[in-house]
Structure formats: structure tokens, C-alpha cells
Tab-separated table of C-alpha atoms in Angstrom:
chain	number	residue	atom	x	y	z
A	1	UNK	CA	-11.794	-18.790	17.936
A	2	UNK	CA	-14.493	-19.276	15.349
A	3	UNK	CA	-13.417	-19.539	11.724
A	4	UNK	CA	-15.752	-18.281	9.018
A	5	UNK	CA	-17.326	-21.143	7.105
A	6	UNK	CA	-17.543	-19.209	3.861
A	7	UNK	CA	-16.728	-15.819	2.390
A	8	UNK	CA	-20.189	-14.503	3.269
A	9	UNK	CA	-19.478	-14.949	6.961
A	10	UNK	CA	-15.933	-13.573	6.705
A	11	UNK	CA	-15.647	-10.438	8.806
A	12	UNK	CA	-14.733	-7.682	6.353
A	13	UNK	CA	-15.005	-5.125	9.128
A	14	UNK	CA	-11.925	-6.374	10.960
A	15	UNK	CA	-8.255	-6.972	10.349
A	16	UNK	CA	-7.079	-10.534	9.805
A	17	UNK	CA	-3.904	-12.562	10.041
A	18	UNK	CA	-2.160	-13.962	6.994
A	19	UNK	CA	-3.472	-17.468	7.614
A	20	UNK	CA	-7.019	-16.123	7.752
A	21	UNK	CA	-6.491	-14.288	4.469
A	22	UNK	CA	-4.995	-17.398	2.845
A	23	UNK	CA	-8.061	-19.332	4.044
A	24	UNK	CA	-10.338	-16.618	2.657
A	25	UNK	CA	-8.663	-16.956	-0.735
A	26	UNK	CA	-9.159	-20.711	-0.788
A	27	UNK	CA	-12.798	-20.355	0.196
A	28	UNK	CA	-13.407	-17.781	-2.530
A	29	UNK	CA	-11.885	-20.092	-5.132
A	30	UNK	CA	-13.906	-23.069	-3.886
A	31	UNK	CA	-17.139	-21.084	-3.933
A	32	UNK	CA	-16.571	-19.640	-7.405
A	33	UNK	CA	-14.750	-22.283	-9.427
A	34	UNK	CA	-15.876	-20.853	-12.762
A	35	UNK	CA	-14.709	-17.367	-11.991
A	36	UNK	CA	-11.825	-17.448	-9.518
A	37	UNK	CA	-8.634	-19.440	-9.416
A	38	UNK	CA	-5.487	-19.132	-7.373
A	39	UNK	CA	-2.169	-18.653	-9.099
A	40	UNK	CA	0.970	-19.049	-7.019
A	41	UNK	CA	3.511	-16.808	-8.704
A	42	UNK	CA	6.404	-17.591	-6.377
A	43	UNK	CA	7.539	-17.759	-2.799
A	44	UNK	CA	8.525	-15.097	-0.327
A	45	UNK	CA	11.970	-15.156	1.256
A	46	UNK	CA	10.590	-17.147	4.208
A	47	UNK	CA	8.819	-19.567	1.907
A	48	UNK	CA	5.274	-18.292	1.991
A	49	UNK	CA	3.267	-18.645	-1.221
A	50	UNK	CA	2.750	-15.506	-3.275
A	51	UNK	CA	-0.903	-16.037	-4.067
A	52	UNK	CA	-2.661	-14.159	-6.817
A	53	UNK	CA	-6.393	-14.480	-7.355
A	54	UNK	CA	-7.284	-14.718	-11.033
A	55	UNK	CA	-10.776	-13.606	-11.967
A	56	UNK	CA	-11.554	-14.906	-15.418
A	57	UNK	CA	-14.594	-15.915	-17.409
A	58	UNK	CA	-12.555	-17.835	-19.945
A	59	UNK	CA	-10.440	-17.243	-22.992
A	60	UNK	CA	-6.716	-17.550	-23.328
A	61	UNK	CA	-4.261	-14.936	-22.187
A	62	UNK	CA	-6.866	-12.203	-22.320
A	63	UNK	CA	-6.020	-8.585	-21.778
A	64	UNK	CA	-5.646	-8.215	-18.049
A	65	UNK	CA	-5.702	-5.843	-15.110
A	66	UNK	CA	-3.333	-6.291	-12.178
A	67	UNK	CA	-4.114	-5.034	-8.655
A	68	UNK	CA	-1.842	-5.500	-5.660
A	69	UNK	CA	-2.274	-4.526	-2.036
A	70	UNK	CA	0.049	-4.632	0.919
A	71	UNK	CA	3.532	-4.439	-0.557
A	72	UNK	CA	4.281	-2.355	2.549
A	73	UNK	CA	3.235	-4.722	5.274
A	74	UNK	CA	2.199	-2.296	7.996
A	75	UNK	CA	-0.396	-0.658	5.753
A	76	UNK	CA	-3.050	-3.053	6.993
A	77	UNK	CA	-5.988	-1.252	5.468
A	78	UNK	CA	-4.651	-2.204	2.036
A	79	UNK	CA	-4.684	-5.986	2.578
A	80	UNK	CA	-8.090	-5.627	4.223
A	81	UNK	CA	-9.371	-3.602	1.271
A	82	UNK	CA	-7.936	-6.163	-1.150
A	83	UNK	CA	-9.948	-8.862	0.561
A	84	UNK	CA	-13.080	-6.756	0.235
A	85	UNK	CA	-12.316	-6.118	-3.480
A	86	UNK	CA	-12.043	-9.857	-4.090
A	87	UNK	CA	-15.470	-10.477	-2.623
A	88	UNK	CA	-16.878	-7.433	-4.442
A	89	UNK	CA	-15.721	-8.785	-7.796
A	90	UNK	CA	-17.503	-12.121	-7.383
A	91	UNK	CA	-20.597	-10.420	-5.954
A	92	UNK	CA	-20.877	-7.830	-8.709
A	93	UNK	CA	-20.092	-10.077	-11.665
A	94	UNK	CA	-23.388	-10.652	-13.421
A	95	UNK	CA	-25.039	-7.843	-11.477
A	96	UNK	CA	-23.007	-4.758	-12.262
A	97	UNK	CA	-22.999	-4.074	-15.990
A	98	UNK	CA	-19.636	-2.329	-16.106
A	99	UNK	CA	-17.761	-4.986	-14.144
A	100	UNK	CA	-19.499	-7.759	-16.056
A	101	UNK	CA	-18.451	-6.239	-19.362
A	102	UNK	CA	-14.875	-5.979	-18.147
A	103	UNK	CA	-14.748	-9.578	-16.936
A	104	UNK	CA	-16.424	-10.897	-20.064
A	105	UNK	CA	-13.477	-9.553	-22.007
A	106	UNK	CA	-10.554	-9.221	-19.639
A	107	UNK	CA	-9.017	-10.980	-16.642
A	108	UNK	CA	-8.309	-9.397	-13.283
A	109	UNK	CA	-5.353	-10.480	-11.158
A	110	UNK	CA	-5.394	-9.515	-7.489
A	111	UNK	CA	-2.476	-10.065	-5.107
A	112	UNK	CA	-3.870	-9.324	-1.646
A	113	UNK	CA	-0.753	-9.915	0.437
A	114	UNK	CA	2.136	-8.798	-1.709
A	115	UNK	CA	4.676	-8.918	1.122
A	116	UNK	CA	3.568	-11.901	3.226
A	117	UNK	CA	6.694	-12.174	5.397
A	118	UNK	CA	6.453	-8.536	6.364
A	119	UNK	CA	2.729	-8.881	6.975
A	120	UNK	CA	3.231	-11.905	9.229
A	121	UNK	CA	5.975	-10.039	11.085
A	122	UNK	CA	3.742	-6.996	11.527
A	123	UNK	CA	1.181	-9.249	13.215
A	124	UNK	CA	3.547	-11.235	15.371
A	125	UNK	CA	6.597	-9.128	16.211
A	126	UNK	CA	6.519	-5.548	15.069
A	127	UNK	CA	3.310	-3.813	14.027
A	128	UNK	CA	5.327	-1.065	12.382
A	129	UNK	CA	7.214	-3.342	9.983
A	130	UNK	CA	7.191	-2.120	6.394
A	131	UNK	CA	9.902	-3.941	4.433
A	132	UNK	CA	10.584	-7.506	3.343
A	133	UNK	CA	12.304	-9.889	5.776
A	134	UNK	CA	15.421	-10.928	3.882
A	135	UNK	CA	18.657	-10.403	5.836
A	136	UNK	CA	21.174	-7.992	4.358
A	137	UNK	CA	24.746	-9.199	4.019
A	138	UNK	CA	27.104	-7.265	6.289
A	139	UNK	CA	24.309	-5.598	8.233
A	140	UNK	CA	22.221	-6.478	11.238
A	141	UNK	CA	19.293	-4.631	9.674
A	142	UNK	CA	16.714	-6.758	7.911
A	143	UNK	CA	14.697	-6.233	4.771
A	144	UNK	CA	14.356	-4.140	1.678
A	145	UNK	CA	11.738	-1.594	0.700
A	146	UNK	CA	9.986	-3.520	-2.076
A	147	UNK	CA	8.769	-0.269	-3.566
A	148	UNK	CA	12.340	0.835	-4.245
A	149	UNK	CA	13.540	-2.493	-5.598
A	150	UNK	CA	12.285	-2.271	-9.188
A	151	UNK	CA	14.465	-1.757	-12.223
A	152	UNK	CA	13.379	1.806	-12.923
A	153	UNK	CA	15.998	4.338	-11.941
A	154	UNK	CA	17.108	1.738	-9.404
A	155	UNK	CA	19.420	3.112	-6.733
A	156	UNK	CA	18.831	6.720	-7.734
A	157	UNK	CA	17.656	9.645	-5.601
A	158	UNK	CA	14.675	8.936	-3.388
A	159	UNK	CA	15.898	5.549	-2.235
A	160	UNK	CA	18.432	4.723	0.447
A	161	UNK	CA	21.572	2.637	0.138
A	162	UNK	CA	21.514	1.974	3.885
A	163	UNK	CA	20.051	-1.414	4.864
A	164	UNK	CA	18.826	0.189	8.088
A	165	UNK	CA	16.697	2.717	6.252
A	166	UNK	CA	12.992	2.186	5.646
A	167	UNK	CA	13.602	3.032	1.987
A	168	UNK	CA	16.580	0.718	1.424
A	169	UNK	CA	16.556	-0.226	-2.247
A	170	UNK	CA	18.237	-3.592	-1.813
A	171	UNK	CA	21.483	-4.972	-3.236
A	172	UNK	CA	20.221	-5.062	-6.814
A	173	UNK	CA	17.059	-4.491	-8.810
A	174	UNK	CA	14.532	-7.300	-8.308
A	175	UNK	CA	16.645	-8.822	-5.540
A	176	UNK	CA	13.490	-9.492	-3.539
A	177	UNK	CA	11.566	-12.592	-4.546
A	178	UNK	CA	8.332	-10.742	-3.781
A	179	UNK	CA	9.254	-8.263	-6.520
A	180	UNK	CA	10.953	-10.679	-8.933
A	181	UNK	CA	7.926	-12.958	-8.901
A	182	UNK	CA	5.699	-10.131	-10.108
A	183	UNK	CA	8.299	-9.104	-12.688
A	184	UNK	CA	8.433	-12.644	-14.071
A	185	UNK	CA	4.663	-12.947	-14.045
A	186	UNK	CA	4.085	-9.636	-15.818
A	187	UNK	CA	6.693	-10.466	-18.462
A	188	UNK	CA	5.469	-13.984	-19.074
A	189	UNK	CA	1.840	-12.891	-19.237
A	190	UNK	CA	2.619	-10.173	-21.741
A	191	UNK	CA	-0.915	-8.835	-21.985
A	192	UNK	CA	-1.413	-6.832	-18.801
A	193	UNK	CA	-2.904	-3.484	-19.727
A	194	UNK	CA	-3.408	-1.870	-16.320
A	195	UNK	CA	-1.320	-2.205	-13.192
A	196	UNK	CA	-2.610	-0.725	-9.955
A	197	UNK	CA	-0.506	-0.886	-6.807
A	198	UNK	CA	-2.238	0.113	-3.577
A	199	UNK	CA	-0.626	1.705	-0.531
A	200	UNK	CA	-1.751	3.659	2.535
A	201	UNK	CA	-1.984	6.411	3.675
A	202	UNK	CA	-2.277	10.061	2.525
A	203	UNK	CA	-5.048	10.050	-0.069
A	204	UNK	CA	-3.330	10.240	-3.400
A	205	UNK	CA	-3.685	8.667	-6.811
A	206	UNK	CA	-0.526	8.790	-8.843
A	207	UNK	CA	0.921	7.753	-12.179
A	208	UNK	CA	4.582	7.583	-13.354
A	209	UNK	CA	7.211	8.798	-13.048
A	210	UNK	CA	8.767	8.916	-9.613
A	211	UNK	CA	12.401	8.577	-10.599
A	212	UNK	CA	12.558	11.295	-13.197
A	213	UNK	CA	10.941	14.643	-13.882
A	214	UNK	CA	10.431	13.612	-17.489
A	215	UNK	CA	6.721	13.425	-18.137
A	216	UNK	CA	5.350	10.138	-19.424
A	217	UNK	CA	4.146	10.323	-22.988
A	218	UNK	CA	0.594	9.484	-21.903
A	219	UNK	CA	0.527	12.115	-19.160
A	220	UNK	CA	-2.519	14.004	-20.436
A	221	UNK	CA	-4.645	10.875	-20.614
A	222	UNK	CA	-3.408	9.441	-17.310
A	223	UNK	CA	-4.040	12.752	-15.610
A	224	UNK	CA	-7.576	13.056	-16.954
A	225	UNK	CA	-8.431	9.501	-15.936
A	226	UNK	CA	-6.970	10.076	-12.462
A	227	UNK	CA	-9.086	13.186	-12.100
A	228	UNK	CA	-12.197	11.215	-12.977
A	229	UNK	CA	-11.227	8.398	-10.622
A	230	UNK	CA	-10.713	10.656	-7.603
A	231	UNK	CA	-13.904	12.511	-8.388
A	232	UNK	CA	-15.842	9.236	-8.387
A	233	UNK	CA	-14.091	8.181	-5.192
A	234	UNK	CA	-15.090	11.414	-3.503
A	235	UNK	CA	-18.710	10.993	-4.554
A	236	UNK	CA	-19.294	8.432	-1.786
A	237	UNK	CA	-18.027	10.085	1.394
A	238	UNK	CA	-16.387	13.274	0.170
A	239	UNK	CA	-12.840	11.947	0.686
A	240	UNK	CA	-10.479	14.266	-1.168
A	241	UNK	CA	-7.487	12.934	-3.045
A	242	UNK	CA	-4.544	14.655	-4.636
A	243	UNK	CA	-3.453	13.272	-7.996
A	244	UNK	CA	-0.631	13.615	-10.486
A	245	UNK	CA	2.730	12.093	-11.235
A	246	UNK	CA	4.623	10.619	-8.281
A	247	UNK	CA	7.473	13.091	-8.500
A	248	UNK	CA	5.121	16.046	-8.601
A	249	UNK	CA	2.639	14.883	-5.979
A	250	UNK	CA	5.076	13.363	-3.497
A	251	UNK	CA	8.806	13.582	-4.162
A	252	UNK	CA	11.485	11.852	-6.129
A	253	UNK	CA	11.371	8.117	-5.487
A	254	UNK	CA	13.438	5.740	-7.586
A	255	UNK	CA	12.954	2.025	-8.140
A	256	UNK	CA	9.193	2.260	-7.747
A	257	UNK	CA	6.691	-0.342	-8.898
A	258	UNK	CA	4.642	1.547	-11.440
A	259	UNK	CA	7.617	3.264	-13.039
A	260	UNK	CA	8.816	-0.206	-13.987
A	261	UNK	CA	5.417	-1.369	-15.189
A	262	UNK	CA	4.956	1.744	-17.299
A	263	UNK	CA	8.369	1.201	-18.870
A	264	UNK	CA	7.268	-2.345	-19.679
A	265	UNK	CA	4.523	-0.854	-21.818
A	266	UNK	CA	1.663	-0.988	-19.319
A	267	UNK	CA	0.144	2.387	-20.037
A	268	UNK	CA	-2.430	2.434	-17.266
A	269	UNK	CA	-0.020	2.211	-14.334
A	270	UNK	CA	-1.325	3.801	-11.165
A	271	UNK	CA	-0.635	3.755	-7.460
A	272	UNK	CA	-2.967	4.683	-4.632
A	273	UNK	CA	-2.364	5.973	-1.147
A	274	UNK	CA	-5.589	5.184	0.687
A	275	UNK	CA	-7.574	7.082	3.270
A	276	UNK	CA	-5.955	9.193	5.953
A	277	UNK	CA	-8.133	10.388	8.792
A	278	UNK	CA	-5.315	12.511	10.155
A	279	UNK	CA	-5.600	10.741	13.492
A	280	UNK	CA	-4.348	7.189	13.216
A	281	UNK	CA	-1.855	6.825	10.373
A	282	UNK	CA	-1.095	3.160	9.796
A	283	UNK	CA	-3.326	2.198	12.711
A	284	UNK	CA	-6.535	3.085	10.956
A	285	UNK	CA	-9.409	1.672	13.041
A	286	UNK	CA	-11.038	-1.423	11.627
A	287	UNK	CA	-14.319	0.450	11.367
A	288	UNK	CA	-12.707	2.389	8.488
A	289	UNK	CA	-11.862	-0.676	6.391
A	290	UNK	CA	-15.109	-1.064	4.516
A	291	UNK	CA	-15.691	2.661	3.898
A	292	UNK	CA	-12.115	2.880	2.589
A	293	UNK	CA	-12.594	-0.133	0.342
A	294	UNK	CA	-15.971	1.076	-0.898
A	295	UNK	CA	-14.735	4.487	-1.956
A	296	UNK	CA	-11.545	3.060	-3.459
A	297	UNK	CA	-13.609	0.598	-5.476
A	298	UNK	CA	-15.266	3.489	-7.298
A	299	UNK	CA	-11.871	4.780	-8.369
A	300	UNK	CA	-10.705	1.294	-9.287
A	301	UNK	CA	-13.766	0.794	-11.447
A	302	UNK	CA	-13.020	4.068	-13.220
A	303	UNK	CA	-9.496	2.912	-14.009
A	304	UNK	CA	-10.580	-0.589	-15.035
A	305	UNK	CA	-13.474	0.652	-17.165
A	306	UNK	CA	-11.228	3.123	-18.959
A	307	UNK	CA	-8.687	0.377	-19.618
A	308	UNK	CA	-11.409	-1.889	-20.991
A	309	UNK	CA	-12.844	0.797	-23.266
A	310	UNK	CA	-9.491	2.043	-24.536
A	311	UNK	CA	-7.590	-0.961	-25.858
A	312	UNK	CA	-4.044	-0.363	-27.030
B	1	UNK	CA	6.811	-8.722	20.426
B	2	UNK	CA	8.178	-5.229	20.018
B	3	UNK	CA	6.140	-2.646	21.869
B	4	UNK	CA	5.823	1.077	21.399
B	5	UNK	CA	5.069	2.388	24.866
B	6	UNK	CA	5.322	6.136	24.970
B	7	UNK	CA	6.065	6.489	21.265
B	8	UNK	CA	4.276	9.478	19.862
B	9	UNK	CA	3.361	10.361	16.299
B	10	UNK	CA	3.902	14.008	15.473
B	11	UNK	CA	2.175	15.917	12.733
B	12	UNK	CA	4.276	18.749	11.386
B	13	UNK	CA	3.174	21.105	8.647
B	14	UNK	CA	6.165	22.921	7.139
B	15	UNK	CA	5.381	26.621	6.803
B	16	UNK	CA	8.110	27.581	4.356
B	17	UNK	CA	11.095	26.303	2.442
B	18	UNK	CA	13.371	26.672	5.446
B	19	UNK	CA	11.220	24.371	7.544
B	20	UNK	CA	10.858	22.035	4.600
B	21	UNK	CA	14.606	21.775	4.303
B	22	UNK	CA	14.946	21.230	8.047
B	23	UNK	CA	12.477	18.343	7.925
B	24	UNK	CA	14.240	16.842	4.933
B	25	UNK	CA	17.478	16.875	6.919
B	26	UNK	CA	15.697	15.032	9.719
B	27	UNK	CA	14.772	12.250	7.300
B	28	UNK	CA	18.441	11.390	6.914
B	29	UNK	CA	19.294	11.834	10.582
B	30	UNK	CA	19.486	8.631	12.624
B	31	UNK	CA	20.025	10.459	15.922
B	32	UNK	CA	16.351	10.634	16.888
B	33	UNK	CA	15.470	7.177	15.487
B	34	UNK	CA	12.545	8.707	13.664
B	35	UNK	CA	10.126	6.692	11.576
B	36	UNK	CA	8.517	8.853	8.913
B	37	UNK	CA	4.973	7.649	8.364
B	38	UNK	CA	4.218	10.390	5.917
B	39	UNK	CA	7.271	11.751	4.178
B	40	UNK	CA	8.297	15.309	3.578
B	41	UNK	CA	6.754	16.498	0.338
B	42	UNK	CA	6.040	20.204	0.200
B	43	UNK	CA	5.217	23.377	2.080
B	44	UNK	CA	1.803	23.089	3.709
B	45	UNK	CA	1.667	19.315	3.353
B	46	UNK	CA	1.614	17.436	6.670
B	47	UNK	CA	4.532	15.250	7.674
B	48	UNK	CA	3.780	12.469	10.176
B	49	UNK	CA	6.643	11.002	12.138
B	50	UNK	CA	6.847	8.406	14.901
B	51	UNK	CA	9.184	9.426	17.686
B	52	UNK	CA	10.425	6.835	20.215
B	53	UNK	CA	10.045	7.631	23.889
B	54	UNK	CA	13.806	8.073	24.374
B	55	UNK	CA	13.966	10.786	21.723
B	56	UNK	CA	10.825	12.682	22.614
B	57	UNK	CA	12.303	15.475	24.681
B	58	UNK	CA	15.306	16.083	22.461
B	59	UNK	CA	13.164	16.005	19.338
B	60	UNK	CA	10.651	18.460	20.737
B	61	UNK	CA	13.460	20.738	21.782
B	62	UNK	CA	15.016	20.436	18.313
B	63	UNK	CA	11.763	21.581	16.713
B	64	UNK	CA	11.011	24.315	19.238
B	65	UNK	CA	14.423	25.933	19.004
B	66	UNK	CA	13.906	26.168	15.266
B	67	UNK	CA	10.406	27.568	15.649
B	68	UNK	CA	8.734	24.591	13.976
B	69	UNK	CA	5.135	24.055	15.060
B	70	UNK	CA	3.877	20.551	15.631
B	71	UNK	CA	0.908	18.697	17.008
B	72	UNK	CA	0.676	15.247	18.490
B	73	UNK	CA	-1.334	12.939	16.266
B	74	UNK	CA	-0.973	9.887	18.520
B	75	UNK	CA	-0.198	10.394	22.208
B	76	UNK	CA	0.784	6.833	23.009
B	77	UNK	CA	1.138	4.480	20.072
B	78	UNK	CA	1.081	1.353	22.213
B	79	UNK	CA	-2.297	2.279	23.636
B	80	UNK	CA	-3.707	2.494	20.106
B	81	UNK	CA	-2.071	-0.807	19.153
B	82	UNK	CA	-3.447	-2.495	22.274
B	83	UNK	CA	-6.898	-1.340	21.323
B	84	UNK	CA	-6.414	-2.616	17.781
B	85	UNK	CA	-5.337	-6.044	19.087
B	86	UNK	CA	-8.231	-6.136	21.501
B	87	UNK	CA	-10.660	-5.466	18.659
B	88	UNK	CA	-9.109	-8.223	16.552
B	89	UNK	CA	-9.290	-10.736	19.405
B	90	UNK	CA	-12.828	-9.745	20.216
B	91	UNK	CA	-13.934	-10.058	16.579
B	92	UNK	CA	-12.290	-13.463	16.260
B	93	UNK	CA	-14.187	-14.704	19.328
């Protein structure tokens, strides 16, 4: 098998294993030493590095934007899109005025494989694997839903207490190192102003809350920005998204990522559910990766640009 | 490697609150070993669910006796996964 020699020859139109994505990250850093660095924020349960790409043009502890993809491992189009986003950022910096302005003033953190053990397992043993891979005491069922493991209504309705369920919340909030590492990073950084967590599939852009019907105090603004983001997304291929708060657009879900980040004071907390062709579900054909990433990028830029222009 | 021969993915669009409630009950039911790909949200919103081969007949019967319409989104999941793997191998070469 041929390995790409650089990130230009990386095949963005196909799915890749975790080792190929790790290699991609190292190549991107090596090719762009003044813009990209790799931050290892922790280790997964099985000891894999939790790599975050930091895009920065300098400064100290600048205001920052966080993006993560692939916390649910079987949602392969998200990790693939994350890889495309990483390349897009280095390609567009200096060429695209909006992105350049953002990066001249803010940092972007991108975690492409947020659940590496699950991702590896989905490639090697079970393509349908969604959770982490930590064993559960007293149960033969493995793993926790890392999107129910956050300290925001933890253990409430919309999460399961059964380790065999796909929505098992885990023994305690932040019990999963994949989650705790982000928690520690966000807290220690202290200046993250937007947090965008990307899932697949069903074409939705959502903001908090999922664990309570109480509206967030910034609802009007978050709603208006979401509307603009999905409109820009649709401008490319006509892909239609629903948008709103998690509990209104989907259902009650406790312990979710962006509920926690919002409660930490990160106003621009959003979560995506990427493209759904209505034919393939999690097995979206590789030919859809780049179109999905391209349209999502337009929405991401809307969110990032708004964050940049509306400091708080 | 776990395989999914004969597993099908159903698409079900709940027509009313009764069907919605029925689908919600299925989410908590381990009997059919269902894997909800797209969870139950509201009337008119599609629900996608993977059904293992062993549960196919009983699950279909469960839906039909309750007058719940469904379509098959993926006929044989393993066939789709095989194609996906083939594409990955081919691209890597």
C-alpha cells in the first residue's frame, strides 16, 4: 500500500484508518510549522494519544475556537470531514480574508479523532461501534457513550444507566478519559469562545440545552446564527438542515457535550449532525466525504466569523 | 471481525403520537436487539433502525400488527460494508 508523501497527496475522497490520520496530522504539522502544532491533551483508555491540532499565528492564550469530530466512532464521515477541515484551514489562511482575520486574532483547536479506541475498533472489529472501549465493572458490555458522559444533567433522562445500551452515561461524569481530557483542556485554557462538536447523521445544527427545557439566555442570538449557518451551508448543494435547541430539535438528552461547554461560559456552543442521504446512514459512501465537508465548512465559517466579530 | 450479514436498516416515519409512543417503547426493548441509528424524535421525522437477521421476521410482524409502515433503507448491511472496505483497499493501493 502506498502512503501519501504529503498532505497534498492525501486522499480526502476516501476513508482512512487511525494510523493514517495520525500520520496526516504529523505531516500537516511538519509542512506548516508556523501555523500548526500538535497538542496531546491526554490518552484514551487503550493508551492512544488524544491529538489536537492547534492552528495559531502567534500570541499567548488567544481567544480560541474548538472543533471536534468523531466522538461517536462509527460516524466516519465526521473524522474524514475533520481531516478535510484541517487541510482547508492551512490552504485558506492568507487567501481567504475571513479565515485569515480569524486566525490573525484567534486560535483554532481541532480534534479529528475524539474517540480513537472506538474508531480503531470500528475499523478492525465492529464497524457499528459507537462508544468508548473501557470495560464496565460488573458487566460484560463495553464502553460508554461519550456524549452522555459530561457533567450537565448527568444521569438524567435521555441517557441510559445500562452499560449495554448505546447511550450508557458511564459510572460518573467525566469517567471517560476521552471526555475528561477535553474538560481539563477547556478549563485550563480558559479562553475558548466557541465549541463545535460534530456528529453524523440527520442534518441538524443545534445549540444547548439537551438536558432541560429551560432556554439558554443567549437563545435568540444562537438561533439567529444557526439560521444563517444552515442557510450558508445549503447555498452549496441545497442540503437542508433543521436547527434549534437539542431538546426541541431532537429529544431530551442529558450529559451532552455542548450543554457542559455552555455552562462553562462558552456562549457559542453548537453541535452538528452531518449529511444524511436517506440511503446509507453511517455507511455514507466515500464519494460524499468532500461534498459533506465543503458544505459544512460554510456553516463552520459562519459560526467562527460570528464568534470572531462578537467578542464577549 | 463482527459481520452483519442479513442485517437490515429500516426507515420508519411515525404517523401519529400512538406510533411515536410505540417506537419509543422499542428503544428500551432489548428483545429485538435493535440498534437505533436515528432516534425517535417526533411525528413525521424518520427513525432509522438496524435490525439483526435473527429478529427480522418478528420485528416486521411487530410493526405490521400495529399498522406501522416501514421501508427498508439498507437491504443487507454487510454487502454495503463489503463495498466500503473494497473501496478503501482499492484507494490505498
